Amino acid sequence: MNKTPAKSTQCIWSGEEEYLLQGATQVPVVHSVGFGYKDVDEWQKVALGEKPGHIYGRNTNPTVHAFEQKVRELENADAVTSASTGMGIISSTLFALLAPGQRVVSVKDTYGGTNVLFTEFLPKFNIEVMLCDTTDHDQIEAEVAKGCDVLYLESPTNPTTKVIDIARLSAAGKKAGATVIVDNTFATPINQHPLSLGADLVLHSATKFLGGHADALGGVVCGNKDLVHSVYHYREINGATLDPMAAYLLLRGMKTLDLRIQRQNSNALSVAQYLEKHPAVEQVFYPGLDSHSGHAIAKQQMEGFGGMLSFMLKQNDFDAVRKFVPRLHYAHAAANLGAVETTIGPPATTSHVECTAEERAAMGIPESLIRYSAGIESLDDLLADLDQALSIFS
Ligand SMILES: *Cc1c(COP(=O)(O)O)cnc(C)c1O
């Protein structure tokens, strides 16, 4: 069997075989901190990386390794490493690859924590960060051409699902000699493959769709061996290691990744179409809608449009959000996303809590915007729930 298995098959089988002990059909959670050797020469070979194996839990662990390999195969990458959270892998990646005097080009709409790295922490180390308008591809290309060591992209973005042309900008990054990094959290490897679009590294908050059950934190990065090894080396020293129990929960969650994403893709599209026709709704942001400004690019680079959407109420104030949100029965009002349960939250309390109302408006985030992470519930129940909750505005 030389044929690469389908993603649904990879979600279940990839990465596991090596660790199925004594006929077990499931990967064990290996809590051991140390790994013992009777043969000191063998120990040394493993420690020097000349032989596969594990030495110490801060560096590598069998359960963590199985999880990493599953993601690596889905991203069709040469190498992979992980961290304790999405921010753990993002900060490890940036600090591993950058040095004082270098320059990063990115966009204004990256994930909130990533934006804090760009505006607060990297500048402390004399690393210049240029944040461009997310959909202004000409501006991004011009800034990259001026000199760029890392081009950092994210698509679709949080919370207004802006879409970036990954192939076009990866080509620009390559031309400038930059390392191109893409945060693929919102799309997942089921819907989008940044590496095949030309990116050097693809990373995820595994906390979201990969795990899918909002019960474990994790982060993962995939790409070429040298780059990934640099990130691994920094992470083994900064100590933001993925915990084996979390790795197990993420690995288990990933077995249903393809099923969940197919359902979330279709639920989100139907919810977006429903909301777009509703008189109490001013605007809907979803890359799968014809009305979305990034729809053409999304259609080209995504296999599905994802489970994330956002919408703006006609009554554009926070009071409308305050009244509407608690009326939904089938949606947790919470900061996370990508879980089997539908989850909603206004950016004013989640991704953009640190901004003032004026700053949010300047970023194109209206006060009545609601982020909606479609779960895998029955579509009929989700639509009926939205219907009764929106009825307060009629
Ligand atoms: C949540 C999120 C992160 C950060 O992940 P954590 O696991 O919370 O640290 C990074 N990028 C995106 C797009 C996210 O949604």
Short mmCIF file of C-alpha atoms and ligand atoms in Angstrom, two decimals:
data_model
loop_
_atom_site.label_atom_id
_atom_site.label_comp_id
_atom_site.label_asym_id
_atom_site.label_seq_id
_atom_site.Cartn_x
_atom_site.Cartn_y
_atom_site.Cartn_z
CA MET A 1 0.00 0.00 0.00
CA ASN A 2 1.97 3.01 -1.27
CA LYS A 3 -1.02 5.27 -1.66
CA THR A 4 -1.31 8.00 1.00
CA PRO A 5 -4.43 7.23 3.04
CA ALA A 6 -7.34 9.69 3.14
CA LYS A 7 -7.34 12.28 5.91
CA SER A 8 -10.17 10.53 7.75
CA THR A 9 -8.01 7.39 7.84
CA GLN A 10 -4.89 9.33 8.87
CA CYS A 11 -6.81 10.97 11.74
CA ILE A 12 -7.37 7.51 13.18
CA TRP A 13 -4.27 5.48 12.31
CA SER A 14 -1.36 7.87 11.85
CA GLY A 15 1.34 8.10 14.49
CA GLU A 16 0.07 5.27 16.67
CA GLU A 17 1.62 1.99 15.58
CA GLU A 18 4.99 2.38 17.26
CA TYR A 19 3.43 2.76 20.70
CA LEU A 20 0.77 0.05 20.75
CA LEU A 21 2.22 -2.05 23.60
CA GLN A 22 1.49 -5.74 24.11
CA GLY A 23 -1.45 -5.73 21.71
CA ALA A 24 -3.06 -2.58 23.08
CA THR A 25 -5.17 -0.87 20.42
CA GLN A 26 -4.74 2.55 22.03
CA VAL A 27 -1.65 4.66 22.69
CA PRO A 28 -0.81 4.67 26.42
CA VAL A 29 -0.30 7.79 28.52
CA VAL A 30 3.34 7.52 29.54
CA HIS A 31 3.74 9.61 32.68
CA SER A 32 7.36 8.60 33.29
CA VAL A 33 9.68 11.59 33.57
CA GLY A 34 12.86 9.59 32.97
CA PHE A 35 13.66 6.74 30.54
CA GLY A 36 16.16 4.15 31.78
CA TYR A 37 19.00 2.37 29.95
CA LYS A 38 20.98 -0.67 31.04
CA ASP A 39 23.45 -0.10 28.21
CA VAL A 40 25.29 3.19 28.74
CA ASP A 41 26.50 3.32 25.12
CA GLU A 42 22.92 3.03 23.89
CA TRP A 43 21.87 5.72 26.37
CA GLN A 44 24.54 8.02 24.99
CA LYS A 45 23.51 7.35 21.38
CA VAL A 46 19.91 8.27 22.18
CA ALA A 47 21.05 11.34 24.13
CA LEU A 48 23.12 12.48 21.14
CA GLY A 49 20.16 11.95 18.81
CA GLU A 50 21.96 9.17 16.91
CA LYS A 51 19.26 6.64 17.84
CA PRO A 52 15.52 7.09 18.37
CA GLY A 53 14.33 6.98 21.99
CA HIS A 54 13.51 9.10 24.98
CA ILE A 55 15.72 10.48 27.75
CA TYR A 56 13.81 13.01 29.80
CA GLY A 57 10.19 14.19 29.77
CA ARG A 58 10.93 17.87 29.17
CA ASN A 59 12.49 16.89 25.84
CA THR A 60 10.39 14.08 24.40
CA ASN A 61 7.75 11.57 25.48
CA PRO A 62 6.10 8.61 23.67
CA THR A 63 2.49 9.86 24.01
CA VAL A 64 3.50 13.35 22.92
CA HIS A 65 5.43 11.82 20.01
CA ALA A 66 2.39 9.86 18.81
CA PHE A 67 0.26 13.02 18.86
CA GLU A 68 2.94 14.97 16.97
CA GLN A 69 3.24 12.30 14.28
CA LYS A 70 -0.51 12.32 13.67
CA VAL A 71 -0.43 16.06 13.02
CA ARG A 72 2.74 15.78 10.90
CA GLU A 73 1.14 13.22 8.59
CA LEU A 74 -2.03 15.30 8.22
CA GLU A 75 0.06 18.37 7.34
CA ASN A 76 2.21 16.20 5.05
CA ALA A 77 5.37 17.63 6.64
CA ASP A 78 8.90 16.30 7.17
CA ALA A 79 9.12 17.27 10.82
CA VAL A 80 7.01 18.32 13.80
CA THR A 81 7.34 19.47 17.38
CA SER A 82 4.86 20.55 20.02
CA ALA A 83 4.40 22.78 23.06
CA SER A 84 2.15 23.13 26.08
CA THR A 85 -0.19 25.64 24.39
CA GLY A 86 -0.71 27.40 21.08
CA MET A 87 1.08 30.46 22.46
CA GLY A 88 3.86 28.16 23.67
CA ILE A 89 4.53 26.99 20.11
CA ILE A 90 4.08 30.46 18.56
CA SER A 91 6.47 32.16 21.01
CA SER A 92 8.98 29.28 20.82
CA THR A 93 8.91 29.45 17.01
CA LEU A 94 9.44 33.21 16.86
CA PHE A 95 12.13 33.33 19.55
CA ALA A 96 13.94 30.32 18.07
CA LEU A 97 14.07 31.75 14.55
CA LEU A 98 14.64 35.47 15.20
CA ALA A 99 17.67 37.47 16.36
CA PRO A 100 18.17 41.12 17.35
CA GLY A 101 18.18 43.47 14.37
CA GLN A 102 15.90 41.26 12.29
CA ARG A 103 12.52 42.20 10.88
CA VAL A 104 9.10 40.54 10.98
CA VAL A 105 6.25 41.38 8.63
CA SER A 106 2.77 40.34 9.72
CA VAL A 107 -0.83 41.58 9.77
CA LYS A 108 -2.98 43.54 12.21
CA ASP A 109 -5.51 40.72 12.67
CA THR A 110 -3.37 37.97 14.18
CA TYR A 111 -4.57 36.17 17.29
CA GLY A 112 -4.55 38.49 20.35
CA GLY A 113 -1.65 36.74 22.12
CA THR A 114 0.45 36.72 18.94
CA ASN A 115 -0.24 40.43 18.55
CA VAL A 116 1.12 41.02 22.09
CA LEU A 117 4.34 39.20 21.12
CA PHE A 118 4.64 41.52 18.11
CA THR A 119 3.86 44.78 19.89
CA GLU A 120 5.32 44.19 23.37
CA PHE A 121 7.90 41.39 23.52
CA LEU A 122 9.79 41.15 20.20
CA PRO A 123 10.55 44.92 20.18
CA LYS A 124 12.25 44.47 23.60
CA PHE A 125 14.82 42.30 21.82
CA ASN A 126 15.35 44.88 19.11
CA ILE A 127 13.32 42.94 16.55
CA GLU A 128 11.34 45.22 14.25
CA VAL A 129 7.73 44.23 13.59
CA MET A 130 5.69 45.70 10.76
CA LEU A 131 1.96 44.97 10.99
CA CYS A 132 0.10 45.51 7.71
CA ASP A 133 -3.59 45.75 6.90
CA THR A 134 -4.62 42.12 6.77
CA THR A 135 -6.20 42.10 3.32
CA ASP A 136 -3.90 44.66 1.67
CA HIS A 137 -1.74 42.18 -0.23
CA ASP A 138 0.09 44.93 -2.14
CA GLN A 139 1.18 46.60 1.12
CA ILE A 140 2.32 43.27 2.60
CA GLU A 141 4.34 42.48 -0.55
CA ALA A 142 5.93 45.94 -0.50
CA GLU A 143 6.91 45.59 3.17
CA VAL A 144 8.32 42.10 2.58
CA ALA A 145 10.40 43.41 -0.32
CA LYS A 146 11.93 46.08 1.96
CA GLY A 147 13.54 43.30 4.01
CA CYS A 148 11.96 40.50 5.97
CA ASP A 149 13.31 37.62 8.04
CA VAL A 150 9.96 36.18 9.11
CA LEU A 151 6.64 36.63 7.32
CA TYR A 152 3.93 35.58 9.77
CA LEU A 153 0.41 34.96 8.44
CA GLU A 154 -2.91 33.69 9.76
CA SER A 155 -5.98 32.82 7.67
CA PRO A 156 -8.91 32.97 8.22
CA THR A 157 -8.51 35.51 11.03
CA ASN A 158 -10.18 36.06 14.35
CA PRO A 159 -12.93 37.34 14.67
CA THR A 160 -13.92 38.75 11.26
CA THR A 161 -12.62 35.76 9.21
CA LYS A 162 -10.45 37.82 6.86
CA VAL A 163 -8.72 35.69 4.22
CA ILE A 164 -5.08 36.00 3.15
CA ASP A 165 -3.73 34.66 -0.16
CA ILE A 166 -1.17 32.25 1.27
CA ALA A 167 0.37 31.17 -2.07
CA ARG A 168 0.85 34.73 -3.28
CA LEU A 169 2.45 35.98 -0.06
CA SER A 170 4.54 32.83 0.47
CA ALA A 171 6.07 33.47 -2.95
CA ALA A 172 6.82 37.07 -1.94
CA GLY A 173 8.34 35.86 1.35
CA LYS A 174 10.52 33.29 -0.41
CA LYS A 175 11.78 35.91 -2.85
CA ALA A 176 12.87 38.09 0.08
CA GLY A 177 14.55 35.15 1.81
CA ALA A 178 12.05 35.16 4.69
CA THR A 179 10.79 32.16 6.65
CA VAL A 180 7.03 32.02 6.04
CA ILE A 181 4.93 30.90 9.01
CA VAL A 182 1.16 30.31 8.88
CA ASP A 183 -1.17 29.90 11.86
CA ASN A 184 -3.62 27.28 10.53
CA THR A 185 -5.73 27.00 13.71
CA PHE A 186 -9.01 28.22 12.21
CA ALA A 187 -8.76 26.15 9.02
CA THR A 188 -7.24 22.87 10.35
CA PRO A 189 -5.32 20.48 8.06
CA ILE A 190 -8.67 19.16 6.85
CA ASN A 191 -9.53 22.48 5.17
CA GLN A 192 -6.18 24.07 4.30
CA HIS A 193 -2.56 23.06 3.63
CA PRO A 194 -0.23 26.06 4.00
CA LEU A 195 2.86 23.93 3.30
CA SER A 196 1.59 22.95 -0.14
CA LEU A 197 0.78 26.65 -0.75
CA GLY A 198 4.45 27.50 -0.17
CA ALA A 199 4.74 28.22 3.57
CA ASP A 200 7.82 26.97 5.45
CA LEU A 201 6.09 26.29 8.76
CA VAL A 202 2.47 25.66 9.71
CA LEU A 203 1.37 25.91 13.33
CA HIS A 204 -1.74 25.30 15.39
CA SER A 205 -3.30 25.95 18.72
CA ALA A 206 -4.21 22.27 19.19
CA THR A 207 -6.45 23.48 22.02
CA LYS A 208 -9.05 24.39 19.41
CA PHE A 209 -10.19 22.20 16.51
CA LEU A 210 -7.42 19.56 16.65
CA GLY A 211 -8.35 18.49 20.18
CA GLY A 212 -11.94 19.52 19.57
CA HIS A 213 -13.29 18.90 23.07
CA ALA A 214 -12.09 21.99 24.98
CA ASP A 215 -10.45 19.78 27.61
CA ALA A 216 -6.73 20.04 26.79
CA LEU A 217 -4.27 22.78 25.88
CA GLY A 218 -1.54 22.26 23.29
CA GLY A 219 0.38 23.68 20.36
CA VAL A 220 2.15 22.12 17.38
CA VAL A 221 4.36 23.23 14.49
CA CYS A 222 5.22 21.32 11.28
CA GLY A 223 7.65 21.96 8.42
CA ASN A 224 11.18 21.25 7.28
CA LYS A 225 13.60 19.42 9.58
CA ASP A 226 16.09 22.23 10.27
CA LEU A 227 13.52 24.87 11.12
CA VAL A 228 11.48 22.50 13.29
CA HIS A 229 14.61 21.31 15.06
CA SER A 230 15.49 24.90 15.99
CA VAL A 231 12.02 25.34 17.48
CA TYR A 232 12.30 22.01 19.33
CA HIS A 233 15.70 22.97 20.72
CA TYR A 234 14.40 26.30 22.05
CA ARG A 235 11.27 24.69 23.50
CA GLU A 236 13.19 21.93 25.28
CA ILE A 237 15.13 24.72 27.03
CA ASN A 238 12.29 27.16 27.75
CA GLY A 239 10.38 24.15 29.11
CA ALA A 240 6.94 24.79 27.57
CA THR A 241 6.55 21.03 27.04
CA LEU A 242 3.23 19.41 26.12
CA ASP A 243 2.00 17.27 29.03
CA PRO A 244 1.51 13.53 28.21
CA MET A 245 -2.09 13.52 29.50
CA ALA A 246 -2.93 16.55 27.35
CA ALA A 247 -1.20 14.85 24.39
CA TYR A 248 -3.39 11.79 24.93
CA LEU A 249 -6.59 13.86 25.02
CA LEU A 250 -5.54 15.73 21.86
CA LEU A 251 -4.62 12.47 20.11
CA ARG A 252 -7.94 10.93 21.05
CA GLY A 253 -9.82 14.05 19.96
CA MET A 254 -8.05 14.00 16.62
CA LYS A 255 -9.46 10.59 15.71
CA THR A 256 -12.73 12.34 14.88
CA LEU A 257 -11.15 15.47 13.40
CA ASP A 258 -12.25 14.81 9.83
CA LEU A 259 -15.82 13.91 10.87
CA ARG A 260 -16.09 16.93 13.13
CA ILE A 261 -14.69 19.38 10.59
CA GLN A 262 -17.02 18.16 7.83
CA ARG A 263 -19.98 18.75 10.17
CA GLN A 264 -18.65 22.08 11.45
CA ASN A 265 -18.03 23.26 7.86
CA SER A 266 -21.60 22.51 6.89
CA ASN A 267 -23.19 23.79 10.11
CA ALA A 268 -21.24 27.06 9.90
CA LEU A 269 -22.18 27.60 6.25
CA SER A 270 -25.87 27.00 6.93
CA VAL A 271 -25.87 29.19 10.04
CA ALA A 272 -24.10 31.96 8.08
CA GLN A 273 -26.66 31.73 5.27
CA TYR A 274 -29.52 31.80 7.78
CA LEU A 275 -28.12 34.82 9.63
CA GLU A 276 -27.46 36.72 6.41
CA LYS A 277 -31.21 36.63 5.64
CA HIS A 278 -32.32 37.52 9.20
CA PRO A 279 -33.74 41.07 9.62
CA ALA A 280 -32.05 41.54 13.05
CA VAL A 281 -28.60 40.86 11.57
CA GLU A 282 -26.63 43.63 9.84
CA GLN A 283 -23.68 41.64 8.42
CA VAL A 284 -22.23 38.13 8.49
CA PHE A 285 -18.53 37.31 8.13
CA TYR A 286 -17.91 33.81 6.78
CA PRO A 287 -15.44 32.91 4.00
CA GLY A 288 -17.97 30.50 2.48
CA LEU A 289 -20.48 33.26 1.68
CA ASP A 290 -20.47 34.86 -1.80
CA SER A 291 -20.77 38.22 -0.02
CA HIS A 292 -17.42 37.72 1.81
CA SER A 293 -14.61 39.87 0.43
CA GLY A 294 -12.16 36.95 0.60
CA HIS A 295 -14.49 34.31 -0.86
CA ALA A 296 -12.63 33.94 -4.16
CA ILE A 297 -9.26 33.36 -2.44
CA ALA A 298 -10.86 31.07 0.15
CA LYS A 299 -12.39 28.98 -2.64
CA GLN A 300 -8.98 28.60 -4.21
CA GLN A 301 -6.95 27.68 -1.14
CA MET A 302 -9.46 25.96 1.19
CA GLU A 303 -11.20 22.62 0.84
CA GLY A 304 -13.88 23.71 3.32
CA PHE A 305 -14.56 27.13 4.85
CA GLY A 306 -14.28 26.14 8.50
CA GLY A 307 -16.44 26.25 11.60
CA MET A 308 -15.85 29.90 12.53
CA LEU A 309 -18.06 32.84 11.62
CA SER A 310 -19.02 36.14 13.16
CA PHE A 311 -21.98 38.46 12.74
CA MET A 312 -23.04 41.97 13.60
CA LEU A 313 -26.47 42.75 15.01
CA LYS A 314 -28.56 45.58 13.51
CA GLN A 315 -28.81 47.08 16.97
CA ASN A 316 -25.11 47.88 17.05
CA ASP A 317 -24.36 48.31 20.74
CA PHE A 318 -23.12 46.18 23.60
CA ASP A 319 -26.57 46.18 25.20
CA ALA A 320 -27.85 44.10 22.27
CA VAL A 321 -25.05 41.56 22.88
CA ARG A 322 -25.80 41.55 26.62
CA LYS A 323 -29.46 40.66 25.90
CA PHE A 324 -28.90 38.24 23.04
CA VAL A 325 -26.05 36.00 24.23
CA PRO A 326 -27.70 34.48 27.35
CA ARG A 327 -30.81 33.53 25.34
CA LEU A 328 -29.02 30.80 23.38
CA HIS A 329 -29.48 27.31 24.84
CA TYR A 330 -27.03 25.51 22.56
CA ALA A 331 -23.99 27.77 22.79
CA HIS A 332 -21.53 28.22 25.60
CA ALA A 333 -20.71 31.86 26.16
CA ALA A 334 -16.97 31.27 26.54
CA ALA A 335 -13.56 32.32 25.28
CA ASN A 336 -12.56 29.07 23.57
CA LEU A 337 -13.54 27.86 20.10
CA GLY A 338 -13.37 24.83 17.83
CA ALA A 339 -15.07 22.42 20.24
CA VAL A 340 -17.89 19.93 19.60
CA GLU A 341 -20.21 22.35 21.42
CA THR A 342 -21.21 25.58 19.72
CA THR A 343 -19.46 28.46 21.48
CA ILE A 344 -20.11 32.18 21.18
CA GLY A 345 -18.45 35.26 22.52
CA PRO A 346 -18.23 38.93 21.70
CA PRO A 347 -14.66 40.09 20.85
CA ALA A 348 -15.18 42.74 23.55
CA THR A 349 -14.89 39.94 26.14
CA THR A 350 -12.66 37.46 24.29
CA SER A 351 -10.09 38.13 21.56
CA HIS A 352 -10.07 41.95 21.86
CA VAL A 353 -10.83 42.49 25.53
CA GLU A 354 -7.76 44.69 25.97
CA CYS A 355 -8.95 47.26 23.38
CA THR A 356 -11.28 50.21 23.89
CA ALA A 357 -14.54 50.41 21.93
CA GLU A 358 -12.91 53.06 19.70
CA GLU A 359 -9.88 50.85 19.03
CA ARG A 360 -12.15 47.93 18.15
CA ALA A 361 -14.13 50.14 15.77
CA ALA A 362 -10.86 51.24 14.12
CA MET A 363 -10.00 47.56 13.60
CA GLY A 364 -13.38 46.99 11.94
CA ILE A 365 -14.83 45.20 14.97
CA PRO A 366 -18.31 46.58 15.70
CA GLU A 367 -19.59 46.52 19.31
CA SER A 368 -22.42 44.16 18.39
CA LEU A 369 -20.11 41.62 16.72
CA ILE A 370 -20.58 38.05 17.94
CA ARG A 371 -18.09 35.29 17.19
CA TYR A 372 -19.77 31.96 16.55
CA SER A 373 -17.88 28.67 16.62
CA ALA A 374 -20.24 26.11 15.13
CA GLY A 375 -20.33 22.80 16.97
CA ILE A 376 -21.48 19.44 15.71
CA GLU A 377 -25.05 19.67 17.04
CA SER A 378 -28.01 19.09 14.72
CA LEU A 379 -28.36 22.05 12.37
CA ASP A 380 -32.13 22.23 13.00
CA ASP A 381 -31.54 22.73 16.72
CA LEU A 382 -28.91 25.42 16.13
CA LEU A 383 -31.17 27.34 13.72
CA ALA A 384 -34.22 27.07 16.00
CA ASP A 385 -32.10 28.28 18.90
CA LEU A 386 -30.84 31.31 16.95
CA ASP A 387 -34.40 31.99 15.78
CA GLN A 388 -35.85 32.19 19.30
CA ALA A 389 -32.89 34.21 20.59
CA LEU A 390 -33.03 36.75 17.73
CA SER A 391 -36.82 37.13 18.17
CA ILE A 392 -36.18 39.68 20.98
CA PHE A 393 -35.18 42.16 18.30
CA SER A 394 -38.46 41.95 16.33
C1 LIG B 1 -6.32 30.14 20.60
C2 LIG B 1 -5.44 30.54 19.49
C3 LIG B 1 -4.05 30.64 19.68
C4 LIG B 1 -3.39 30.42 21.02
O1 LIG B 1 -3.57 29.13 21.47
P1 LIG B 1 -3.55 28.69 23.03
O2 LIG B 1 -3.64 27.22 22.97
O3 LIG B 1 -4.73 29.35 23.67
O4 LIG B 1 -2.28 29.21 23.61
C5 LIG B 1 -3.28 30.97 18.58
N1 LIG B 1 -3.83 31.21 17.38
C6 LIG B 1 -5.16 31.13 17.16
C7 LIG B 1 -5.69 31.41 15.80
C8 LIG B 1 -6.01 30.80 18.21
O5 LIG B 1 -7.34 30.73 17.99
#
